[in-house]
Amino acid sequence: MKEKDGYSECPEQQVILYVEKEDGKYEAIQTGSYLSANYLDDFFLKRKNLEKMLGEKIEKGEINAIGYFMVMEDLSFSELAARTGILKWNVRKHLKAGNFSRISESALKKYSMVFNVPVEEIVRKQSENRKQDNDH
Amino acid sequence: MIIENYHHKMAAHCESGSITSLLNHAGLKITEPMVFGISSGIFFGYFHNMKSFTFPTFIVRNKPGQMRKNLEKRTGVRFNTRDFKDQGSGQEALDLLISKGVPAATQVDFFYLDYVPSWERVHINVHFLVVIGKENDVYKVSDSYFPQPVDLPVKSMNNARFAHGNMSPRGFIFYPRYVPETFDYEKAIRKGIKKACFYMLKIPIPFLGIKGMRMFAKKITDWPAMARDTEHLSHEVMKINILLEDQGTGGAGFRFMYATFLQQASEIIDKPELREFAKELMEIGDGWREFSLFAARIGKNRDLGPEKFKQMSSLIYQRADKEEDFFKRLSKTIK
């Protein structure tokens, strides 16, 4: 890639690219991320739509807040079990929408550590959407 | 305490960048592409059905940690390495090194790094950064993806170092124990290239190397059936661009950085043919970039019909054919 083709304007996300300079030497340049410079709005749109869709699923009783954060953070079922140290068998039970209230406090803490959100936030996500369901 | 004489520098990749930076600090003048090339960093692997991932993905560099090991074998550099059973002992060891003025690289889950913008934060346990200080329960970090050193609270550092799951870091740290003034570059470069050619051409596993590229080309047409909806598919297709360009590769899935290595190698060992190979790989890299920009564009436009996946498949097959020919000839030249 020629140097002139390598530059993108994105102060929030800088990257190093190796390019061909005018003298034919290959060297590093610091530039903005092309993807973030051009497509970040699309990323946020999709994220917002995903949040909405998952919120509706909680509302309908199809998933619970554990499933919500698992999808939002792009974790597979196996990876979630490995990261929390909770047996797959139990994670499977915890992911069933109706079982949220049966998840122990210690298990919730483990999920909270992995998701990097407070336990209260997980509980709020669950109750907020289920409340909407009750209001309907 | 902050290690004042540590020179922070951005790099294309976290592992090769951290290694380069630590070696430079220890007095060995070596570039990131040279570290990457000698350690046979260039690679390809496609994972269609791995339980750790939610969707098929691919890698474009060798296994995390392998660069450091390969470099030790080929240059005589020696690193101290250590992992830990618990956060307490891990933090204690890191703090002790800082107090002695020893910068150390550590392996972390990218997701817990507070200084990373939200859209970049993903759970991936194989990010490397160098810790260069600590003041008031905040670490000073030299992360090669950022223009300046950054701050990271102790709690976040511990969460990042002791995340569980696939490739769990277990607080892993490394720092140079012995760094030679110089080494036999010719031998190291030849070994590095030979091993890279082996990785690309001869690993007898169907999803690795050129075979992996062809598997990617074949399987990408299955992606639409695996996505939950169009926006999910769009996201996964646009991730191709992230994996090739944004996730610390130096552009075109490390092909530009490896081309730079070949150009530097041609001068160091006085082998002009390598300069031609460098030029060729730069062009191959341009093809990968064309592919990644195509993926970003169709993802954004939600133009994700079967014909687009056939087009992507065809572009990958072309890259595979070109790289197979390239590495076969490179392998013969370097013998």
Coordinates of C-alpha atoms in Angstrom, one line a residue:
Chain A
M1 CA 0.0 0.0 0.0
K2 CA 1.2 3.4 -0.9
E3 CA 1.6 5.9 1.9
K4 CA -0.9 8.3 0.5
D5 CA -3.6 5.6 0.6
G6 CA -2.9 4.7 4.2
Y7 CA -4.2 7.8 6.0
S8 CA -7.7 8.0 7.7
E9 CA -9.0 10.6 10.0
C10 CA -9.9 9.1 13.4
P11 CA -8.3 10.7 16.4
E12 CA -10.2 8.3 18.8
Q13 CA -8.6 5.2 17.4
Q14 CA -5.1 5.4 16.1
V15 CA -3.3 2.4 14.4
I16 CA 0.1 1.7 12.9
L17 CA 0.1 0.7 9.2
Y18 CA 3.1 -0.4 7.2
V19 CA 3.2 1.4 3.9
E20 CA 5.4 2.1 0.9
K21 CA 7.0 5.5 1.2
E22 CA 7.8 7.6 -1.9
D23 CA 11.4 6.3 -1.9
G24 CA 10.2 2.7 -2.1
K25 CA 11.0 1.9 1.6
Y26 CA 8.4 0.2 3.7
E27 CA 7.9 1.9 7.0
A28 CA 5.3 2.4 9.7
I29 CA 2.9 5.4 9.7
Q30 CA 0.5 6.3 12.5
T31 CA -3.0 6.9 11.2
G32 CA -6.7 6.6 12.2
S33 CA -8.7 3.4 11.9
Y34 CA -10.4 3.3 8.5
L35 CA -13.3 1.3 9.9
S36 CA -13.9 3.6 12.9
A37 CA -13.5 6.7 10.7
N38 CA -16.1 5.5 8.2
Y39 CA -18.4 3.0 9.9
L40 CA -18.7 3.7 13.6
D41 CA -22.2 5.1 13.3
D42 CA -23.3 1.8 11.9
F43 CA -21.7 -0.1 14.8
F44 CA -23.6 2.0 17.3
L45 CA -26.9 1.7 15.4
K46 CA -26.6 -2.1 15.3
R47 CA -25.7 -2.2 19.0
K48 CA -28.7 0.0 19.9
N49 CA -31.0 -2.3 17.8
L50 CA -29.5 -5.4 19.5
E51 CA -30.1 -3.9 23.0
K52 CA -33.7 -3.2 22.0
M53 CA -34.3 -6.6 20.5
L54 CA -32.8 -8.4 23.6
G55 CA -34.7 -6.1 25.9
E56 CA -37.9 -7.2 24.1
K57 CA -36.9 -10.8 24.5
I58 CA -36.6 -10.4 28.2
E59 CA -40.0 -8.7 28.2
K60 CA -41.5 -11.6 26.4
G61 CA -39.9 -14.1 28.7
E62 CA -37.7 -15.7 26.0
I63 CA -34.4 -14.9 27.7
N64 CA -33.3 -13.3 31.0
A65 CA -30.6 -10.7 31.9
I66 CA -27.8 -13.3 31.9
G67 CA -28.6 -14.2 28.3
Y68 CA -28.9 -10.5 27.5
F69 CA -25.3 -9.7 28.7
M70 CA -23.9 -12.9 27.2
V71 CA -25.1 -11.9 23.8
M72 CA -24.2 -8.2 24.2
E73 CA -20.6 -9.2 25.2
D74 CA -20.4 -11.7 22.4
L75 CA -19.6 -14.6 24.7
S76 CA -20.5 -18.2 23.8
F77 CA -22.2 -20.4 26.3
S78 CA -19.0 -22.5 26.8
E79 CA -16.9 -19.4 27.2
L80 CA -19.3 -17.9 29.8
A81 CA -19.2 -21.2 31.8
A82 CA -15.4 -21.2 31.6
R83 CA -15.0 -17.6 32.6
T84 CA -17.4 -17.8 35.5
G85 CA -16.2 -21.2 36.7
I86 CA -19.9 -22.3 36.9
L87 CA -20.7 -25.7 35.6
K88 CA -22.1 -25.7 32.1
W89 CA -25.1 -27.7 33.4
N90 CA -25.8 -24.8 35.8
V91 CA -25.2 -22.1 33.3
R92 CA -27.7 -23.8 31.1
K93 CA -30.2 -23.7 33.9
H94 CA -29.4 -20.0 34.7
L95 CA -30.0 -19.0 31.1
K96 CA -33.6 -20.3 31.1
A97 CA -35.7 -17.2 31.3
G98 CA -37.9 -18.3 34.2
N99 CA -34.9 -19.3 36.3
F100 CA -33.5 -15.9 36.9
S101 CA -34.9 -15.5 40.5
R102 CA -33.4 -18.9 41.4
I103 CA -29.8 -17.8 40.6
S104 CA -27.8 -17.6 43.8
E105 CA -26.1 -14.4 44.9
S106 CA -22.7 -16.0 44.6
A107 CA -23.4 -17.0 41.0
L108 CA -24.7 -13.6 40.2
K109 CA -21.5 -12.1 41.5
K110 CA -19.5 -14.4 39.2
Y111 CA -21.6 -13.3 36.2
S112 CA -21.2 -9.7 37.3
M113 CA -17.3 -10.1 37.4
V114 CA -17.2 -11.5 33.9
F115 CA -19.7 -9.0 32.4
N116 CA -17.9 -6.2 34.3
V117 CA -21.3 -4.7 35.4
P118 CA -22.6 -4.5 39.0
V119 CA -25.0 -7.2 40.2
E120 CA -27.6 -4.4 40.7
E121 CA -27.3 -3.6 36.9
I122 CA -28.0 -7.3 36.0
V123 CA -31.0 -7.4 38.4
R124 CA -32.2 -4.0 37.1
K125 CA -32.0 -5.1 33.5
Q126 CA -34.1 -8.2 34.4
S127 CA -36.7 -6.3 36.5
E128 CA -36.9 -3.3 34.2
N129 CA -37.9 -5.3 31.2
R130 CA -40.2 -7.7 33.1
K131 CA -41.9 -4.7 34.7
Q132 CA -42.7 -3.4 31.3
D133 CA -44.2 -6.8 30.6
N134 CA -46.4 -6.5 33.7
D135 CA -47.4 -2.9 32.8
H136 CA -48.6 -4.2 29.4
Chain B
M1 CA 7.0 4.9 40.8
I2 CA 7.2 5.4 37.1
I3 CA 10.1 4.0 35.1
E4 CA 11.2 7.2 33.6
N5 CA 13.6 6.0 30.9
Y6 CA 11.1 3.7 29.2
H7 CA 10.4 4.9 25.7
H8 CA 6.8 4.3 24.8
K9 CA 6.2 3.7 21.1
M10 CA 3.1 2.7 19.2
A11 CA 3.4 -0.6 17.3
A12 CA 1.3 -2.5 14.8
H13 CA 0.7 -5.5 17.1
C14 CA 0.6 -5.9 20.8
E15 CA 2.8 -9.0 21.2
S16 CA 5.5 -8.1 18.7
G17 CA 5.2 -4.4 19.9
S18 CA 5.7 -5.3 23.5
I19 CA 8.6 -7.6 22.8
T20 CA 10.3 -5.0 20.6
S21 CA 9.8 -2.3 23.1
L22 CA 11.2 -4.4 26.0
L23 CA 14.2 -5.4 23.9
N24 CA 14.9 -1.8 22.8
H25 CA 14.7 -0.8 26.5
A26 CA 17.2 -3.5 27.3
G27 CA 19.6 -2.2 24.7
L28 CA 18.9 -4.3 21.6
K29 CA 18.1 -2.2 18.6
I30 CA 15.6 -4.2 16.6
T31 CA 12.5 -3.3 14.7
E32 CA 9.0 -4.6 15.2
P33 CA 8.9 -6.2 11.6
M34 CA 12.2 -7.9 12.4
V35 CA 10.8 -9.4 15.6
F36 CA 7.7 -10.4 13.8
G37 CA 9.6 -12.0 10.9
I38 CA 12.3 -13.8 12.9
S39 CA 9.6 -15.2 15.1
S40 CA 7.6 -16.5 12.1
G41 CA 4.6 -14.4 13.1
I42 CA 2.7 -14.6 9.8
F43 CA 0.1 -17.3 9.7
F44 CA -3.5 -18.1 8.8
G45 CA -6.1 -20.2 10.6
Y46 CA -9.9 -20.5 10.2
F47 CA -12.2 -21.7 13.0
H48 CA -15.6 -22.6 11.8
N49 CA -17.1 -24.3 14.8
M50 CA -15.2 -23.5 18.0
K51 CA -17.1 -23.6 21.2
S52 CA -15.2 -20.5 22.5
F53 CA -16.5 -18.3 19.7
T54 CA -20.1 -17.3 18.9
F55 CA -19.4 -17.2 15.2
P56 CA -16.8 -18.5 12.7
T57 CA -13.6 -16.5 12.9
F58 CA -10.0 -16.5 11.7
I59 CA -6.5 -15.6 12.8
V60 CA -3.6 -14.1 10.8
R61 CA -0.7 -14.6 13.2
N62 CA 0.8 -17.6 15.0
K63 CA -0.3 -18.7 18.5
P64 CA 0.0 -16.1 21.2
G65 CA 3.2 -16.6 23.1
Q66 CA 4.9 -18.3 20.1
M67 CA 6.6 -15.2 18.9
R68 CA 8.4 -14.8 22.2
K69 CA 9.4 -18.5 22.2
N70 CA 10.6 -18.5 18.6
L71 CA 12.6 -15.3 19.1
E72 CA 14.4 -16.9 22.1
K73 CA 15.4 -19.9 20.1
R74 CA 16.7 -17.8 17.2
T75 CA 18.4 -14.8 18.8
G76 CA 19.7 -16.0 22.1
V77 CA 17.4 -13.5 24.0
R78 CA 16.1 -15.0 27.2
F79 CA 12.9 -14.0 29.0
N80 CA 11.8 -14.6 32.5
T81 CA 8.2 -15.8 32.4
R82 CA 5.8 -16.5 35.1
D83 CA 2.1 -17.1 35.7
F84 CA 0.2 -17.2 39.0
K85 CA -2.4 -19.1 40.9
D86 CA -4.1 -16.0 42.4
Q87 CA -4.4 -12.3 41.9
G88 CA -2.6 -11.5 45.2
S89 CA 0.7 -13.1 44.2
G90 CA 0.4 -11.9 40.6
Q91 CA 0.0 -8.3 41.7
E92 CA 2.8 -8.6 44.3
A93 CA 5.2 -9.9 41.6
L94 CA 4.3 -7.2 39.2
D95 CA 4.6 -4.5 41.8
L96 CA 8.0 -5.8 42.9
L97 CA 9.3 -5.6 39.3
I98 CA 8.1 -2.0 39.0
S99 CA 9.7 -1.1 42.3
K100 CA 13.0 -2.4 40.9
G101 CA 12.6 -0.4 37.7
V102 CA 12.0 -3.5 35.6
P103 CA 9.3 -3.0 32.9
A104 CA 7.3 -6.2 32.3
A105 CA 4.8 -7.3 29.7
T106 CA 1.6 -8.9 30.9
Q107 CA -1.1 -10.8 29.2
V108 CA -4.7 -9.5 29.6
D109 CA -8.3 -9.7 28.6
F110 CA -8.8 -6.6 26.4
F111 CA -12.4 -6.2 27.7
Y112 CA -11.3 -4.9 31.1
L113 CA -9.0 -2.2 29.9
D114 CA -10.8 1.0 31.0
Y115 CA -8.8 3.2 28.6
V116 CA -10.0 1.4 25.5
P117 CA -13.0 3.0 23.7
S118 CA -16.3 1.1 24.3
W119 CA -16.6 -0.1 20.7
E120 CA -13.2 -1.8 20.7
R121 CA -13.7 -3.7 24.0
V122 CA -14.1 -7.4 23.4
H123 CA -13.4 -10.4 25.5
I124 CA -10.1 -11.7 24.2
N125 CA -7.5 -13.0 26.5
V126 CA -4.5 -12.6 24.4
H127 CA -3.7 -8.9 24.5
F128 CA -0.2 -7.9 25.7
L129 CA 0.9 -4.6 27.3
V130 CA 3.9 -3.4 29.2
V131 CA 3.6 -2.1 32.7
I132 CA 5.9 0.8 33.4
G133 CA 4.8 2.2 36.7
K134 CA 2.3 2.4 39.5
E135 CA 1.2 5.4 41.6
N136 CA -1.8 5.5 44.0
D137 CA -3.3 2.2 43.0
V138 CA -3.1 3.1 39.3
Y139 CA -0.7 1.4 36.9
K140 CA 1.0 3.3 34.1
V141 CA 0.8 1.2 31.0
S142 CA 2.6 1.2 27.7
D143 CA 0.0 -0.3 25.4
S144 CA 1.3 -0.3 21.8
Y145 CA -2.1 0.4 20.4
F146 CA -2.2 3.9 22.0
P147 CA -0.1 6.9 21.1
Q148 CA 0.7 7.8 24.8
P149 CA 1.1 5.7 28.0
V150 CA -2.2 5.2 29.7
D151 CA -3.5 4.7 33.2
L152 CA -5.2 1.6 34.5
P153 CA -6.6 1.1 38.0
V154 CA -5.3 -1.9 39.9
K155 CA -8.7 -3.5 40.1
S156 CA -9.1 -3.4 36.3
M157 CA -5.6 -4.7 35.8
N158 CA -6.3 -7.6 38.1
N159 CA -9.5 -8.4 36.4
A160 CA -7.8 -8.3 33.0
R161 CA -4.8 -10.4 34.1
F162 CA -6.9 -13.0 35.8
A163 CA -9.8 -13.4 33.4
H164 CA -10.7 -17.0 33.0
G165 CA -11.8 -18.8 29.8
N166 CA -10.1 -19.7 26.6
M167 CA -6.4 -18.8 26.7
S168 CA -6.7 -17.6 30.2
P169 CA -3.7 -15.4 31.1
R170 CA -3.3 -16.4 34.7
G171 CA -1.5 -13.2 35.4
F172 CA 1.2 -14.1 32.9
I173 CA 4.2 -11.8 32.9
F174 CA 7.5 -11.8 30.9
Y175 CA 10.5 -9.5 30.8
P176 CA 14.0 -10.0 29.3
R177 CA 16.6 -11.8 31.5
Y178 CA 19.4 -11.8 29.0
V179 CA 19.7 -9.7 25.8
P180 CA 22.8 -10.1 23.6
E181 CA 24.4 -7.1 22.1
T182 CA 23.8 -8.6 18.7
F183 CA 23.1 -12.0 17.2
D184 CA 23.5 -13.9 13.9
Y185 CA 20.8 -12.1 11.9
E186 CA 21.3 -14.3 8.8
K187 CA 20.7 -17.5 10.7
A188 CA 17.7 -16.1 12.6
I189 CA 16.1 -14.6 9.5
R190 CA 16.5 -17.8 7.5
K191 CA 15.1 -19.9 10.3
G192 CA 12.2 -17.4 10.8
I193 CA 11.3 -17.5 7.1
K194 CA 11.6 -21.3 6.8
K195 CA 9.3 -21.8 9.7
A196 CA 6.8 -19.3 8.4
C197 CA 6.8 -21.2 5.1
F198 CA 6.2 -24.4 7.0
Y199 CA 3.3 -22.9 8.9
M200 CA 1.7 -21.6 5.7
L201 CA 2.3 -24.6 3.5
K202 CA 2.9 -27.8 5.4
I203 CA 1.0 -28.0 8.7
P204 CA -1.1 -31.1 8.2
I205 CA -4.2 -29.6 9.7
P206 CA -7.0 -28.7 7.3
F207 CA -7.9 -25.3 8.9
L208 CA -4.4 -23.9 9.2
G209 CA -2.1 -22.1 6.7
I210 CA -3.1 -22.0 3.0
K211 CA -5.5 -24.9 3.6
G212 CA -7.2 -22.8 6.3
M213 CA -7.6 -20.0 3.8
R214 CA -9.3 -22.3 1.3
M215 CA -11.5 -23.6 4.1
F216 CA -12.4 -20.0 4.9
A217 CA -13.2 -19.4 1.2
K218 CA -15.4 -22.5 1.1
K219 CA -17.2 -22.0 4.4
I220 CA -17.9 -18.3 4.2
T221 CA -20.9 -19.0 2.0
D222 CA -22.4 -20.8 5.0
W223 CA -22.3 -17.6 7.2
P224 CA -25.8 -16.3 6.3
A225 CA -27.4 -19.4 7.6
M226 CA -25.5 -19.1 10.9
A227 CA -26.4 -15.5 11.7
R228 CA -29.4 -14.7 13.9
D229 CA -30.5 -11.8 11.6
T230 CA -29.2 -9.4 8.9
E231 CA -27.6 -7.0 11.4
H232 CA -25.8 -9.8 13.1
L233 CA -24.5 -11.0 9.7
S234 CA -23.5 -7.5 8.8
H235 CA -21.6 -7.2 12.1
E236 CA -19.7 -10.5 11.5
V237 CA -18.9 -9.6 8.0
M238 CA -17.5 -6.2 9.1
K239 CA -15.4 -7.9 11.7
I240 CA -13.4 -9.3 8.8
N241 CA -12.1 -5.8 8.3
I242 CA -11.4 -5.5 12.1
L243 CA -9.5 -8.8 12.1
L244 CA -7.4 -7.9 9.0
E245 CA -6.9 -4.1 9.5
D246 CA -7.8 -2.8 13.0
Q247 CA -6.9 -5.5 15.4
G248 CA -3.2 -4.7 15.5
T249 CA -1.9 -6.2 12.2
G250 CA -0.1 -3.3 10.5
G251 CA -2.6 -3.7 7.7
A252 CA -3.8 -6.5 5.4
G253 CA -3.6 -9.1 8.1
F254 CA 0.1 -8.7 8.9
R255 CA 1.0 -9.0 5.2
F256 CA 2.3 -5.4 5.1
M257 CA 4.4 -5.9 8.2
Y258 CA 5.9 -9.1 6.9
A259 CA 6.7 -7.4 3.6
T260 CA 8.5 -4.8 5.6
F261 CA 10.4 -7.5 7.4
L262 CA 11.5 -9.1 4.0
Q263 CA 12.7 -5.7 2.8
Q264 CA 14.7 -5.1 5.9
A265 CA 16.0 -8.7 5.8
S266 CA 17.2 -8.3 2.2
E267 CA 19.5 -5.5 3.3
I268 CA 20.7 -7.1 6.4
I269 CA 21.7 -10.4 4.9
D270 CA 22.4 -8.9 1.5
K271 CA 19.9 -11.0 -0.4
P272 CA 18.3 -8.8 -3.1
E273 CA 15.7 -11.5 -4.1
L274 CA 14.0 -10.8 -0.8
R275 CA 13.3 -7.3 -1.8
E276 CA 11.3 -8.6 -4.8
F277 CA 9.4 -11.0 -2.5
A278 CA 8.7 -8.0 -0.2
K279 CA 7.2 -6.1 -3.2
E280 CA 5.1 -9.1 -4.2
L281 CA 3.8 -9.5 -0.7
M282 CA 2.9 -5.9 -0.5
E283 CA 0.7 -6.5 -3.6
I284 CA -0.8 -9.6 -2.1
G285 CA -1.6 -7.5 1.0
D286 CA -3.3 -4.9 -1.2
G287 CA -5.5 -7.7 -2.3
W288 CA -6.4 -8.6 1.3
R289 CA -7.1 -4.9 1.9
E290 CA -9.4 -4.9 -1.1
F291 CA -11.2 -7.9 0.4
S292 CA -11.5 -6.3 3.8
L293 CA -12.8 -3.0 2.4
F294 CA -15.3 -4.9 0.3
A295 CA -16.5 -6.7 3.5
A296 CA -16.9 -3.4 5.3
R297 CA -18.8 -1.9 2.5
I298 CA -21.3 -4.7 1.9
G299 CA -21.8 -5.0 5.7
K300 CA -22.6 -1.4 6.1
N301 CA -25.0 -1.4 3.1
R302 CA -26.6 -4.7 4.3
D303 CA -25.9 -5.9 0.8
L304 CA -25.5 -9.5 1.9
G305 CA -27.0 -11.7 -0.7
P306 CA -25.5 -15.0 -1.7
E307 CA -23.7 -13.5 -4.7
K308 CA -21.7 -11.2 -2.4
F309 CA -20.6 -14.2 -0.3
K310 CA -19.6 -16.0 -3.5
Q311 CA -17.6 -12.9 -4.4
M312 CA -15.9 -12.9 -1.0
S313 CA -15.2 -16.6 -1.4
S314 CA -13.6 -16.0 -4.8
L315 CA -11.4 -13.2 -3.4
I316 CA -10.2 -15.4 -0.6
Y317 CA -9.4 -18.3 -3.0
Q318 CA -7.4 -15.8 -5.1
R319 CA -5.4 -14.8 -2.0
A320 CA -4.8 -18.4 -1.1
D321 CA -3.5 -19.2 -4.6
K322 CA -1.2 -16.3 -4.6
E323 CA 0.1 -16.9 -1.1
E324 CA 0.7 -20.6 -1.9
D325 CA 2.7 -19.7 -4.9
F326 CA 4.5 -17.0 -2.9
F327 CA 5.5 -19.1 0.0
K328 CA 6.5 -22.0 -2.1
R329 CA 9.0 -19.8 -4.0
L330 CA 10.1 -18.0 -0.9
S331 CA 10.8 -21.4 0.7
K332 CA 13.0 -22.5 -2.2
T333 CA 14.9 -19.2 -2.2
I334 CA 15.7 -19.2 1.4
K335 CA 17.0 -22.8 1.5

